[in-house]
Short mmCIF file of C-alpha atoms in Angstrom, two decimals:
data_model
loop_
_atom_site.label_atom_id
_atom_site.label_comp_id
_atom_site.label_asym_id
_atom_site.label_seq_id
_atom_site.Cartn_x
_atom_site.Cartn_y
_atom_site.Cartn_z
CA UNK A 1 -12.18 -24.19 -7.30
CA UNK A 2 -12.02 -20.74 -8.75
CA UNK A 3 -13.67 -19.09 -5.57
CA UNK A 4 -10.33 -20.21 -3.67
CA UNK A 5 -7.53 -18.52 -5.96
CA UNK A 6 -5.98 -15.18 -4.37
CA UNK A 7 -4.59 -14.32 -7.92
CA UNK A 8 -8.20 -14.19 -10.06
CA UNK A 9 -9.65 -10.43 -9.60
CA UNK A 10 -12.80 -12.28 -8.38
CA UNK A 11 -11.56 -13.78 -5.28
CA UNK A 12 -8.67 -11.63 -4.62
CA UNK A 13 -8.65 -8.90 -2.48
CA UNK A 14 -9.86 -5.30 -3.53
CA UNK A 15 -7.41 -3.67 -1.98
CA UNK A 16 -4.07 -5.37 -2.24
CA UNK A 17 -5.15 -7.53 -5.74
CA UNK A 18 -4.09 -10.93 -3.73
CA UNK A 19 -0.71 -9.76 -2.74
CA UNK A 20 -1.45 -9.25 1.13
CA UNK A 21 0.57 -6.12 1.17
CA UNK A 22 -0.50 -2.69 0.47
CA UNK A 23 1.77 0.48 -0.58
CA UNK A 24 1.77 3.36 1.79
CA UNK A 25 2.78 6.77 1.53
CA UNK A 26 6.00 6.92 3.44
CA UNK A 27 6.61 10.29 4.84
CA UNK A 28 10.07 10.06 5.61
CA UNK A 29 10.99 8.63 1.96
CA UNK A 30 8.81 12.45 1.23
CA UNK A 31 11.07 15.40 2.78
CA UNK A 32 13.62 17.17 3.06
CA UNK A 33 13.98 18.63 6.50
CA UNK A 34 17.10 20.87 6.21
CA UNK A 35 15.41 22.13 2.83
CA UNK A 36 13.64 26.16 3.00
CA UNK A 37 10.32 25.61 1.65
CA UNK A 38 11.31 28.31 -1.42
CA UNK A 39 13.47 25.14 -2.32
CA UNK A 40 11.03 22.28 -2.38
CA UNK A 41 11.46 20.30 0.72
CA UNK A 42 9.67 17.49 -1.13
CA UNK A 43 11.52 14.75 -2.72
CA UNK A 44 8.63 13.32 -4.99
CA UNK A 45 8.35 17.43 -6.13
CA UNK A 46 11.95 17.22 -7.66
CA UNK A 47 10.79 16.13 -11.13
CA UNK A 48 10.07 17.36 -14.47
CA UNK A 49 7.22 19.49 -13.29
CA UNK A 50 9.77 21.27 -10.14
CA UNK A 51 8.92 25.01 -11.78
CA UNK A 52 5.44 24.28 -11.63
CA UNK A 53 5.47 22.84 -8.16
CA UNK A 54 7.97 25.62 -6.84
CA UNK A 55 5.34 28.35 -8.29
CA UNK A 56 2.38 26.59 -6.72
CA UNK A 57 3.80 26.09 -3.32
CA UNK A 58 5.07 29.63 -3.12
CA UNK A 59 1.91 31.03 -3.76
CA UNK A 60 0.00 28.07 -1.81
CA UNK A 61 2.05 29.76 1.33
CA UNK A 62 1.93 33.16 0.80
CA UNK A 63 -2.33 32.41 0.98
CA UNK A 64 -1.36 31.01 4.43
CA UNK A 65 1.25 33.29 5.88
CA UNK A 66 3.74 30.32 6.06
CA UNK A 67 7.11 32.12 5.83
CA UNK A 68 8.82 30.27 2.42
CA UNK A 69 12.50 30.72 3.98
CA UNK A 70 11.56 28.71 6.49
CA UNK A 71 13.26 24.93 6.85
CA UNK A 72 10.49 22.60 6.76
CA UNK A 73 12.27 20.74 10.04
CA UNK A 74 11.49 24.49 11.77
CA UNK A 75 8.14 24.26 11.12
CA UNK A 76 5.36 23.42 13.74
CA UNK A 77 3.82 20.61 12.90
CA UNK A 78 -0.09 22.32 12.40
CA UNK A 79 1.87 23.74 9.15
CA UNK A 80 3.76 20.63 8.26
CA UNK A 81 0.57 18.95 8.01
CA UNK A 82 -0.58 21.57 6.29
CA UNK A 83 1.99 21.72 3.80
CA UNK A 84 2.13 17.67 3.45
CA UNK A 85 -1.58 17.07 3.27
CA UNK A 86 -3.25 20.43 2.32
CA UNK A 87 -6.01 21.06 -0.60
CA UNK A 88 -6.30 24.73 -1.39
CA UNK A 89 -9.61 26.12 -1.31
CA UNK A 90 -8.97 28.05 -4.79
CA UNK A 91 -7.37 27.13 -8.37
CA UNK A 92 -3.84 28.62 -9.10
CA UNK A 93 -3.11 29.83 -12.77
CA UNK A 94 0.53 28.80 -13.15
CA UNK A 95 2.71 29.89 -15.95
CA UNK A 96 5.82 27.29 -15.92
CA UNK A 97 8.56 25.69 -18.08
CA UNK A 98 8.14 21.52 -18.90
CA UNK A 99 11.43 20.61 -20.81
CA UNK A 100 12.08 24.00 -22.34
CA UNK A 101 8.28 24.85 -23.09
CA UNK A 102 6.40 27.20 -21.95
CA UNK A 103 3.34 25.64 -19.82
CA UNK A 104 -0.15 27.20 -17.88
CA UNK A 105 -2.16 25.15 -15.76
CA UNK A 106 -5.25 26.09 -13.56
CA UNK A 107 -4.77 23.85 -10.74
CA UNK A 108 -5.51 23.26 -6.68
CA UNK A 109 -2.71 22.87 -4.25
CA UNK A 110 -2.67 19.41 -3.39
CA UNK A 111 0.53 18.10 -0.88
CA UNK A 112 2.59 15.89 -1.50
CA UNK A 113 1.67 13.67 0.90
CA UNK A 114 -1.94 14.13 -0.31
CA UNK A 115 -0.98 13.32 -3.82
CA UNK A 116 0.59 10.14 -3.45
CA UNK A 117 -2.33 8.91 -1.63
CA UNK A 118 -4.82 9.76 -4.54
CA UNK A 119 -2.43 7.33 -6.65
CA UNK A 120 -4.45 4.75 -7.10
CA UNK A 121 -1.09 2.31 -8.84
CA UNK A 122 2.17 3.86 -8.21
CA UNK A 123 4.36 3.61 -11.14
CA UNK A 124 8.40 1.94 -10.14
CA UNK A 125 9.46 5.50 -10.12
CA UNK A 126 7.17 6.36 -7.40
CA UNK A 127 7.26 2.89 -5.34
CA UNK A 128 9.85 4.39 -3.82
CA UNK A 129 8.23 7.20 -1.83
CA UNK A 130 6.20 4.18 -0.22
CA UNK A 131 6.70 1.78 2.42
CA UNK A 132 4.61 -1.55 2.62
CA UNK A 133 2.51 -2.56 5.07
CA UNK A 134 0.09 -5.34 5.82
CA UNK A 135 -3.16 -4.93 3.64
CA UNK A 136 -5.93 -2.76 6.00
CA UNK A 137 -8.54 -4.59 4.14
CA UNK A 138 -8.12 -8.38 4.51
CA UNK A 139 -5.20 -8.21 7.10
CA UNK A 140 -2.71 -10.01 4.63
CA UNK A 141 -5.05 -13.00 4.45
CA UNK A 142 -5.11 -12.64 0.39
CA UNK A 143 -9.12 -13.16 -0.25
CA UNK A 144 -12.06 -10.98 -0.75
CA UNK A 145 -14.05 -10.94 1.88
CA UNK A 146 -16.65 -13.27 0.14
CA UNK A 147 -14.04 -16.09 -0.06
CA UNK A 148 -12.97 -15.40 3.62
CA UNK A 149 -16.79 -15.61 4.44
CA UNK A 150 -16.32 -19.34 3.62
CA UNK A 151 -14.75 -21.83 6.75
CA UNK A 152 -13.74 -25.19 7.66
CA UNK A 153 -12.87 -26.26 11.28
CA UNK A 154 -13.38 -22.67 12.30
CA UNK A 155 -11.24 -21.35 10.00
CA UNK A 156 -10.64 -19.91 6.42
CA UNK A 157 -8.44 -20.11 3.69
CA UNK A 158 -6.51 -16.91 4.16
CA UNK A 159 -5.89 -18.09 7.63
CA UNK A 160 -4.61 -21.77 6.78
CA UNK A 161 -2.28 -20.08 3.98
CA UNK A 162 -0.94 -17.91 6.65
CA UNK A 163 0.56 -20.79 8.76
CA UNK A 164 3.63 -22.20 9.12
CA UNK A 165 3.11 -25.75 7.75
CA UNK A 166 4.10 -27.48 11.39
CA UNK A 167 1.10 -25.07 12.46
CA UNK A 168 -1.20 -26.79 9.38
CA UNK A 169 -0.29 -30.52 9.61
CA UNK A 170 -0.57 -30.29 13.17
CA UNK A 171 -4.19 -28.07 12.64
CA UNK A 172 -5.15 -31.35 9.98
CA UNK A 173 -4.51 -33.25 13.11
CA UNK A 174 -6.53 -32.10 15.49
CA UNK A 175 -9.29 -32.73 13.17
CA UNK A 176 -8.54 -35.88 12.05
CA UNK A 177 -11.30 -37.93 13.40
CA UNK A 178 -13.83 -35.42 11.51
CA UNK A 179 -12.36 -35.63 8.47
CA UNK A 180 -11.64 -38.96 8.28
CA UNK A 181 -15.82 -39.56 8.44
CA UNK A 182 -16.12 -37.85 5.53
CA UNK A 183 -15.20 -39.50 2.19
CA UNK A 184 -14.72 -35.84 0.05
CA UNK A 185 -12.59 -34.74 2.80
CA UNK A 186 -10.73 -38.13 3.82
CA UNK A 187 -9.39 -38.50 0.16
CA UNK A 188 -8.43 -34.35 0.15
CA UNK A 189 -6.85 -34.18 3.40
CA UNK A 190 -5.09 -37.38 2.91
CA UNK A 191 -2.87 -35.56 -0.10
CA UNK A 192 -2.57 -32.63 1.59
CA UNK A 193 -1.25 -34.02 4.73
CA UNK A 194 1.54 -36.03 2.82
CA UNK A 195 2.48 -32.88 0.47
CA UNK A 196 3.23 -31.17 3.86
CA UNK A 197 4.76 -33.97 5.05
CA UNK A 198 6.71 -34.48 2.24
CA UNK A 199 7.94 -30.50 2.52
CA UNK A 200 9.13 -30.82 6.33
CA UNK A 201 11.16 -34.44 5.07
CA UNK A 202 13.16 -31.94 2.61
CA UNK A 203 13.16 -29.14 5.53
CA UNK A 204 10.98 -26.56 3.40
CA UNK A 205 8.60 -26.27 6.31
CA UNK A 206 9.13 -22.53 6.32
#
């Protein structure tokens, strides 16, 4: 049924959208640690917008008496996190140049680290300051946690999917006189236990 598809926004997972991954924030895709701060250490800061990042982290560290000739490697790492993950208490008028034009935005000092989080969809330019990881919401089982509410033989969908099919014909198995008292499930577990079956014959048991 529809409750039991990982790719319908329903049933999928919040988090991940059915994938079972999630993109992190990679800090060592991030920086630069031979760079002086003066020179942007950050490597998702050397875009379009550098003169307006280079003007707000100046003056972001000049509030905080972090020395801007400083390599961000020489740094202790109170002011790396700082740096990486800081929100400045006030707005900074910046006067800056975007592709020959002259620019002023009002803004905070957010890091860098800080704003990739806030992305809510990195675009492919940006994947790659990420690294993936196993989603923190449904642990790479694929489902919402409605759909993974739901369980037969003790366990649930996301956790059958996640099996090596050796692991599921032999888990069909160990059921088999339960099922097999059951004419819904008899006729379902039946076609299902040849399909795998029929994937180990042609050695797709992977």
């Amino acid at each position: 049924t529809k409750l039991f598809q990982f790719n319908k926004f329903d049933t999928a997972c919040s988090k991940c959208f059915g994938t079972g991954i999630e993109l992190v924030p990679d800090v060592r895709k991030v920086i630069d640690y031979d760079k002086e701060i003066k020179d942007i250490p950050f490597k998702n800061w050397q875009s379009s917008y550098k003169d307006f990042y280079n003007q707000i982290l100046i003056l972001f560290c000049n509030d905080n008496n972090i020395d801007i000739e400083t390599k961000f490697g020489d740094l202790n790492l109170e002011t790396q996190d700082k740096l990486l993950y800081g929100i400045s208490n006030k707005k900074y008028k910046i006067n800056y140049k975007l592709q020959s034009k002259k620019r002023v935005k009002t803004a905070q000092f957010i890091g860098p680290m800080k704003e990739l989080e806030n992305i809510v969809k990195p675009t492919e330019k940006e994947k790659k300051y990420y690294s993936q990881r196993v989603c923190s919401t449904c642990k790479g089982l694929r489902f919402s946690e409605k759909t993974l509410s739901y369980k037969i033989y003790e366990k649930n969908l996301g956790e059958l999917y996640t099996l090596q099919i050796n692991d599921l014909i032999n888990w069909i198995n160990k059921y088999k006189n339960n099922w097999q008292q059951s004419s819904i499930e008899r006729v379902a577990f039946i076609q299902i236990l040849a399909f795998l079956e029929k994937m180990v014959d042609v050695k797709l048991e992977y």
